[in-house]
N, CA and C atoms as an extended XYZ file, in Angstrom:
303
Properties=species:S:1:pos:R:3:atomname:S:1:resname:S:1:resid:I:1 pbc="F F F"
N       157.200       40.555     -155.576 N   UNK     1
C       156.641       41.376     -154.516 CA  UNK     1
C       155.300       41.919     -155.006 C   UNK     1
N       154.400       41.712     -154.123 N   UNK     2
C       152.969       41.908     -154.503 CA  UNK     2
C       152.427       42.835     -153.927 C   UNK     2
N       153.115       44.061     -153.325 N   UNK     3
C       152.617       44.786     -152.421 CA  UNK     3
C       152.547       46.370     -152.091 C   UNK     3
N       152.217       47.006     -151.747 N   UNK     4
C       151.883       48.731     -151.880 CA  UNK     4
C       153.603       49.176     -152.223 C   UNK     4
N       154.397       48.631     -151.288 N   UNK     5
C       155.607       48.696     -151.882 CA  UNK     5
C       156.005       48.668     -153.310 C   UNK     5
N       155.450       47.698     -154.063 N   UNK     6
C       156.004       47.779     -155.543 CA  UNK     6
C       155.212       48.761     -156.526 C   UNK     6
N       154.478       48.498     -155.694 N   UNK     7
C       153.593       49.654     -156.237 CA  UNK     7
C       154.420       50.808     -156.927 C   UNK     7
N       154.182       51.284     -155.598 N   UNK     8
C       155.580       53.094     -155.645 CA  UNK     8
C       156.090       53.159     -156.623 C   UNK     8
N       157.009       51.239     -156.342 N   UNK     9
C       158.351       51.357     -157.085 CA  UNK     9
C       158.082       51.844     -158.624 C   UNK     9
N       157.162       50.760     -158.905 N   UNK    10
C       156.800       51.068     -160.299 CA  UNK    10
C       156.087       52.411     -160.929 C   UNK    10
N       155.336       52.863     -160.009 N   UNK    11
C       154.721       54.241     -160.029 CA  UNK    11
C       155.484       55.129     -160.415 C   UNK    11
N       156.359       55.444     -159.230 N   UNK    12
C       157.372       56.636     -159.768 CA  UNK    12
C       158.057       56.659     -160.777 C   UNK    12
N       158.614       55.796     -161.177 N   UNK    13
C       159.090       56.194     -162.935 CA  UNK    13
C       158.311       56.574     -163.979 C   UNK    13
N       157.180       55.742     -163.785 N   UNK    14
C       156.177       56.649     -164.569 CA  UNK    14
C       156.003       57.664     -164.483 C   UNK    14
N       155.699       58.075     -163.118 N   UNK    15
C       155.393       59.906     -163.106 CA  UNK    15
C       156.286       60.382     -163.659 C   UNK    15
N       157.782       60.226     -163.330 N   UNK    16
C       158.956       61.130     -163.757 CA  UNK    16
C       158.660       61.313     -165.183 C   UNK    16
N       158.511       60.025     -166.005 N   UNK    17
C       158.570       60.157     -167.318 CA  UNK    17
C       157.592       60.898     -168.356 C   UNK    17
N       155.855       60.977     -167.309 N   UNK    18
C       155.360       61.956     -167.387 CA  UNK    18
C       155.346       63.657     -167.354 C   UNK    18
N       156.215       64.012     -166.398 N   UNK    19
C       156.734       65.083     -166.040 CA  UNK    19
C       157.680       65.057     -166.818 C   UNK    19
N       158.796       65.045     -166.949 N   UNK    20
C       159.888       65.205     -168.022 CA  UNK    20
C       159.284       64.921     -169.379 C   UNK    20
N       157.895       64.291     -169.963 N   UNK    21
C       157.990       63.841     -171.303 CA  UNK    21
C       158.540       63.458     -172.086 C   UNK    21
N       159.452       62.166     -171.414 N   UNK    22
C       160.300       61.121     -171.734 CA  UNK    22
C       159.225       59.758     -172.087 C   UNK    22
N       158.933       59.650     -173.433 N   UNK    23
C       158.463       58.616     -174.112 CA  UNK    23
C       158.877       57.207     -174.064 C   UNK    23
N       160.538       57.192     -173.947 N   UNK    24
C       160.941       55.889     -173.857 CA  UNK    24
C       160.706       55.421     -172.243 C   UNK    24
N       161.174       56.532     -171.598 N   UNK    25
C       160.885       56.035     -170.049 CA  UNK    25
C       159.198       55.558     -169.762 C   UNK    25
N       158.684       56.230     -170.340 N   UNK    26
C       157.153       55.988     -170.225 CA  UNK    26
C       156.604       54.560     -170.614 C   UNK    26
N       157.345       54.425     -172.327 N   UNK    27
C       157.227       52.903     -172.445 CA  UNK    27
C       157.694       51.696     -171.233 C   UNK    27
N       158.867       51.987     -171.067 N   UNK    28
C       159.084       51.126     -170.560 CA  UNK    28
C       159.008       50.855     -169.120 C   UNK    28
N       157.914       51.522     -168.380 N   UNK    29
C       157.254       51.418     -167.134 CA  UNK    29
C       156.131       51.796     -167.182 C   UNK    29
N       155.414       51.759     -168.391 N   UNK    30
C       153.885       51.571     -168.377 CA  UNK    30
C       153.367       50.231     -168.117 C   UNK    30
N       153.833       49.077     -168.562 N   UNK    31
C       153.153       48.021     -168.627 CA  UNK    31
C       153.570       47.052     -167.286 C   UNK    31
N       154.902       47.414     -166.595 N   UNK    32
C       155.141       46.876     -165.537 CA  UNK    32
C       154.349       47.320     -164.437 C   UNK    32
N       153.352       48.982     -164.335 N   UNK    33
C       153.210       49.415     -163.618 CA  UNK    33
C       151.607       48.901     -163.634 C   UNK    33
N       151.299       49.228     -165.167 N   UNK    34
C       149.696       48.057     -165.498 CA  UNK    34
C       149.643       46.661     -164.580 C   UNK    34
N       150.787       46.245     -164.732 N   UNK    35
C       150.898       44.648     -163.799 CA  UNK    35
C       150.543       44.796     -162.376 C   UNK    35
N       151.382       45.595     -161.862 N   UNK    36
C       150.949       45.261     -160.455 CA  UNK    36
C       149.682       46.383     -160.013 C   UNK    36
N       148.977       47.569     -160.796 N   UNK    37
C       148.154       48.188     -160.701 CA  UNK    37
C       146.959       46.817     -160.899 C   UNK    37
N       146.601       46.464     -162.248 N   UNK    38
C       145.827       45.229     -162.110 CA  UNK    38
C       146.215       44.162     -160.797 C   UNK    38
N       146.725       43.699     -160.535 N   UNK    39
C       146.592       42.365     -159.319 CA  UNK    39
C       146.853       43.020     -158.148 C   UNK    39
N       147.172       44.103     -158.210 N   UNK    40
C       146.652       44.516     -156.454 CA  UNK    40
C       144.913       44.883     -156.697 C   UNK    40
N       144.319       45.637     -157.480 N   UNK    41
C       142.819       45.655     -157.908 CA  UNK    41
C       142.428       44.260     -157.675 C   UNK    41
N       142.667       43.138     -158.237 N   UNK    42
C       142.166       41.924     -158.144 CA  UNK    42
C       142.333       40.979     -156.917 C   UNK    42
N       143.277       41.696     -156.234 N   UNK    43
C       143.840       40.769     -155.016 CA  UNK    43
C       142.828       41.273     -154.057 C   UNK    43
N       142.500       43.020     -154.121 N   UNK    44
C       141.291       43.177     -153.082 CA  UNK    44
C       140.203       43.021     -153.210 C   UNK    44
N       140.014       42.782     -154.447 N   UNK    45
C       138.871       42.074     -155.145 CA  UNK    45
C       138.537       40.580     -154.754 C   UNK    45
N       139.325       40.221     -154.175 N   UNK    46
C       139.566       38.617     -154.065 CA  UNK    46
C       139.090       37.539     -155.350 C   UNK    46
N       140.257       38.416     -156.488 N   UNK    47
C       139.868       37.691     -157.160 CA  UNK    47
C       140.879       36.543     -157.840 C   UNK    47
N       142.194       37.530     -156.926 N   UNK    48
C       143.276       36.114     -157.235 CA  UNK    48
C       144.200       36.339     -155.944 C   UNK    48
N       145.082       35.520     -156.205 N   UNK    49
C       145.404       35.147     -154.524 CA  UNK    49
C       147.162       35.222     -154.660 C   UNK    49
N       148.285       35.545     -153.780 N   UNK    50
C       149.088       36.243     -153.992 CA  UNK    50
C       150.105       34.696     -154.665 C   UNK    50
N       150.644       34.581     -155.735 N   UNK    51
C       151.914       33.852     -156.068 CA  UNK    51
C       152.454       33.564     -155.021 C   UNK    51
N       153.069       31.987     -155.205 N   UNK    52
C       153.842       31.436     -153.724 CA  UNK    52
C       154.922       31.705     -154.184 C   UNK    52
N       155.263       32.674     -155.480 N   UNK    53
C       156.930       32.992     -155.363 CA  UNK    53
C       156.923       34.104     -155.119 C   UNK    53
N       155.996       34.803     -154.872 N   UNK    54
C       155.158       36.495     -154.450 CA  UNK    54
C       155.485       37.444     -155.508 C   UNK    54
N       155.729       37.165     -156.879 N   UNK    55
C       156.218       37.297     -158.203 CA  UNK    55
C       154.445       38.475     -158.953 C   UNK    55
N       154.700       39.628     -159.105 N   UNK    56
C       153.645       39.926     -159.703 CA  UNK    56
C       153.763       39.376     -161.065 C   UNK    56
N       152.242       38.705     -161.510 N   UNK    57
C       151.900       38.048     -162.423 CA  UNK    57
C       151.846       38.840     -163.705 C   UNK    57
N       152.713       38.197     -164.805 N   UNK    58
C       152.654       39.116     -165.858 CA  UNK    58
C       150.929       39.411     -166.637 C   UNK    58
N       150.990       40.716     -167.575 N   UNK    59
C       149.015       40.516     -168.149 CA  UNK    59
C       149.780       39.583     -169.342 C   UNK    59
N       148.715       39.127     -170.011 N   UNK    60
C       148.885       38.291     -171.231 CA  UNK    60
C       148.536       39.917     -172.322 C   UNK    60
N       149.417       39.610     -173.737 N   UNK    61
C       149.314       40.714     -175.004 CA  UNK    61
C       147.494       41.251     -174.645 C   UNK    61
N       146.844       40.300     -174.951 N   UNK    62
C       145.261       40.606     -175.095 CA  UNK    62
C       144.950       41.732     -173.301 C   UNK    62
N       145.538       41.262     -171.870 N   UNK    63
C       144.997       41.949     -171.301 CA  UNK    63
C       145.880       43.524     -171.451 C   UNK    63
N       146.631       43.271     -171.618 N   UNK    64
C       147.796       44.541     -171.886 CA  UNK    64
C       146.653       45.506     -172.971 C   UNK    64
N       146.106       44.964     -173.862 N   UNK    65
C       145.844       45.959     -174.900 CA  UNK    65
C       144.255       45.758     -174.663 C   UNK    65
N       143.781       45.177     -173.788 N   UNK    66
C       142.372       45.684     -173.530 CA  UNK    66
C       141.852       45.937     -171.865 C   UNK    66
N       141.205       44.849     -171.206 N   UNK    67
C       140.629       45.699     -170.253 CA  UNK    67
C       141.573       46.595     -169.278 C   UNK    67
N       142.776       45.502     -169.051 N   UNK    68
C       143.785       46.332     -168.054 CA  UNK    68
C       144.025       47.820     -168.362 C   UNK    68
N       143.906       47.883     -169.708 N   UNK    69
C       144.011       48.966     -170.099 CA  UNK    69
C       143.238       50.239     -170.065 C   UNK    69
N       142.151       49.302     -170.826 N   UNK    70
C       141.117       50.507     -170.146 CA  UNK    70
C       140.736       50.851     -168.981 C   UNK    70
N       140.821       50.058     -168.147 N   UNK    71
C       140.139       50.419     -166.861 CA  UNK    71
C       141.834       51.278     -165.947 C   UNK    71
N       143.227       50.836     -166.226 N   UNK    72
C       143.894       51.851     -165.792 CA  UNK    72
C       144.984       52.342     -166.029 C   UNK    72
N       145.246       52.170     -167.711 N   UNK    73
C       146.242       52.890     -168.096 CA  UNK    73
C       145.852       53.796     -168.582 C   UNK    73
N       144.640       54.093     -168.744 N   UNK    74
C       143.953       55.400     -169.519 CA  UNK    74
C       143.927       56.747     -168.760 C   UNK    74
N       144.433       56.477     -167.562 N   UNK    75
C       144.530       58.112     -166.891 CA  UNK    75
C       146.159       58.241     -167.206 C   UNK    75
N       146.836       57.554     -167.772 N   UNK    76
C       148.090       57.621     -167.338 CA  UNK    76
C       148.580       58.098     -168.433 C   UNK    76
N       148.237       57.172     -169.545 N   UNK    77
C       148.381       57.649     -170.658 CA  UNK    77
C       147.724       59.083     -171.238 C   UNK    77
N       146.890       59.464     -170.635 N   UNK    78
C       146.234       60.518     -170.545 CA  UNK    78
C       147.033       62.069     -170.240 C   UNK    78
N       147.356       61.595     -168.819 N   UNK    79
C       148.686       62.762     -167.990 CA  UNK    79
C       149.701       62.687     -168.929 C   UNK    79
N       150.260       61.690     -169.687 N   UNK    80
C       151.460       61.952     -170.913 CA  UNK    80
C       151.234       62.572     -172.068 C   UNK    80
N       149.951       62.458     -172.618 N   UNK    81
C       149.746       63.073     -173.719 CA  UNK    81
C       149.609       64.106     -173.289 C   UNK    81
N       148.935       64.996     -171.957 N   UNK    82
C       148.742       66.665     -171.464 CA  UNK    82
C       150.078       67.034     -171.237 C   UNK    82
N       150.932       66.333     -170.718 N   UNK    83
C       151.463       66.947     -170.790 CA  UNK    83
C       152.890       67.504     -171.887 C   UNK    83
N       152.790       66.048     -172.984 N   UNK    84
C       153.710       66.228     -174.006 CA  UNK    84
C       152.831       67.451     -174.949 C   UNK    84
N       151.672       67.602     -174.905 N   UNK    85
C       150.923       68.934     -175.608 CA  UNK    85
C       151.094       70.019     -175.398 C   UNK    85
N       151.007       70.359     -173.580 N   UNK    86
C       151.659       71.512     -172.730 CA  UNK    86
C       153.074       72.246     -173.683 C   UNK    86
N       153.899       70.994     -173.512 N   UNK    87
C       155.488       71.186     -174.127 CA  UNK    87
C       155.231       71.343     -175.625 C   UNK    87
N       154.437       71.073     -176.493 N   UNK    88
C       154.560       71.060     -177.921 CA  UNK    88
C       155.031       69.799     -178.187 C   UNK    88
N       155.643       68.803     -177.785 N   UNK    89
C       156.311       67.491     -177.888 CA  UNK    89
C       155.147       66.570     -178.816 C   UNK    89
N       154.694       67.109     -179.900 N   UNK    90
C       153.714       65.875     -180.803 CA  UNK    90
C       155.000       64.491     -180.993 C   UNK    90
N       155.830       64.588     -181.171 N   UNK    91
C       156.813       63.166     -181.894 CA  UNK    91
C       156.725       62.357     -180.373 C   UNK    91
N       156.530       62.912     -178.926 N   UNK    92
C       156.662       62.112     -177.932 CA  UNK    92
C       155.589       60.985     -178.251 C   UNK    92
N       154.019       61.615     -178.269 N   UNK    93
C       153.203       61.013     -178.233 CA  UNK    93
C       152.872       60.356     -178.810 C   UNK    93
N       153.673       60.566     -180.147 N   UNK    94
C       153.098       59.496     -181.550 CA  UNK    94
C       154.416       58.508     -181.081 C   UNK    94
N       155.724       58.705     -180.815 N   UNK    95
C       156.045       57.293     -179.938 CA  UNK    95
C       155.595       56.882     -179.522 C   UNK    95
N       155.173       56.688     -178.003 N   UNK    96
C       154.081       56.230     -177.384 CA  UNK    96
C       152.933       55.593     -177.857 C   UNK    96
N       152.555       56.934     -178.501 N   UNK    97
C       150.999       55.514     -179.322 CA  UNK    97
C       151.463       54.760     -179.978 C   UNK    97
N       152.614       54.721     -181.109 N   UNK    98
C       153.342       53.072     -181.536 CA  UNK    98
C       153.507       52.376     -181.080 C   UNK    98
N       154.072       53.030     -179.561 N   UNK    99
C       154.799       51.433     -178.562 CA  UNK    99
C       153.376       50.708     -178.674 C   UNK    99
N       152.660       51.568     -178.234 N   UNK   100
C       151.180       51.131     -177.607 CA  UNK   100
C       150.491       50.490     -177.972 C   UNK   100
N       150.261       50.333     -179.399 N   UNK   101
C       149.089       49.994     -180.631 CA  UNK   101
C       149.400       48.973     -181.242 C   UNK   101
């Protein structure tokens, strides 16, 4: 599913895991949420065109840890570190930056 719908889907766990400052939850719906954040960007971009199994396209290691990244996991990852700081939670974030790095 390639569409504002999965979006959400994937969205909202992230937030939660932001808000609660749950590190593992964070890992493990950061990079699914990178996926379809990148190819809906690129789809209105017309820069790729939707899968005939309508399957969001996984990033490859290299886009995961560079542009996808920069251009939009960096607010996200951003809201987790404010707010694991808010809480005092330093061990959240240095999870996180392991998964990450």
């Amino acid at each position: 599913m390639t569409d504002m719908a999965e979006l959400q889907k994937r969205k909202q766990p992230l937030n939660l895991a932001i808000v609660h400052v749950d590190p593992d939850a964070f890992i493990a719906n950061y990079v699914p949420w990178l996926e379809i954040t990148s190819f809906i960007t690129a789809l209105r971009a017309g820069d790729v065109e939707v899968p005939a199994d309508g399957a969001t396209p996984k990033l490859t290691p290299q886009q995961i840890k560079g542009a996808a990244a920069v251009n939009y996991g960096g607010d996200a990852l951003f809201a987790f570190c404010m707010a694991a700081a808010l809480k005092g939670d330093k061990a959240a974030v240095e999870k996180v930056d392991a998964a990450l790095t």
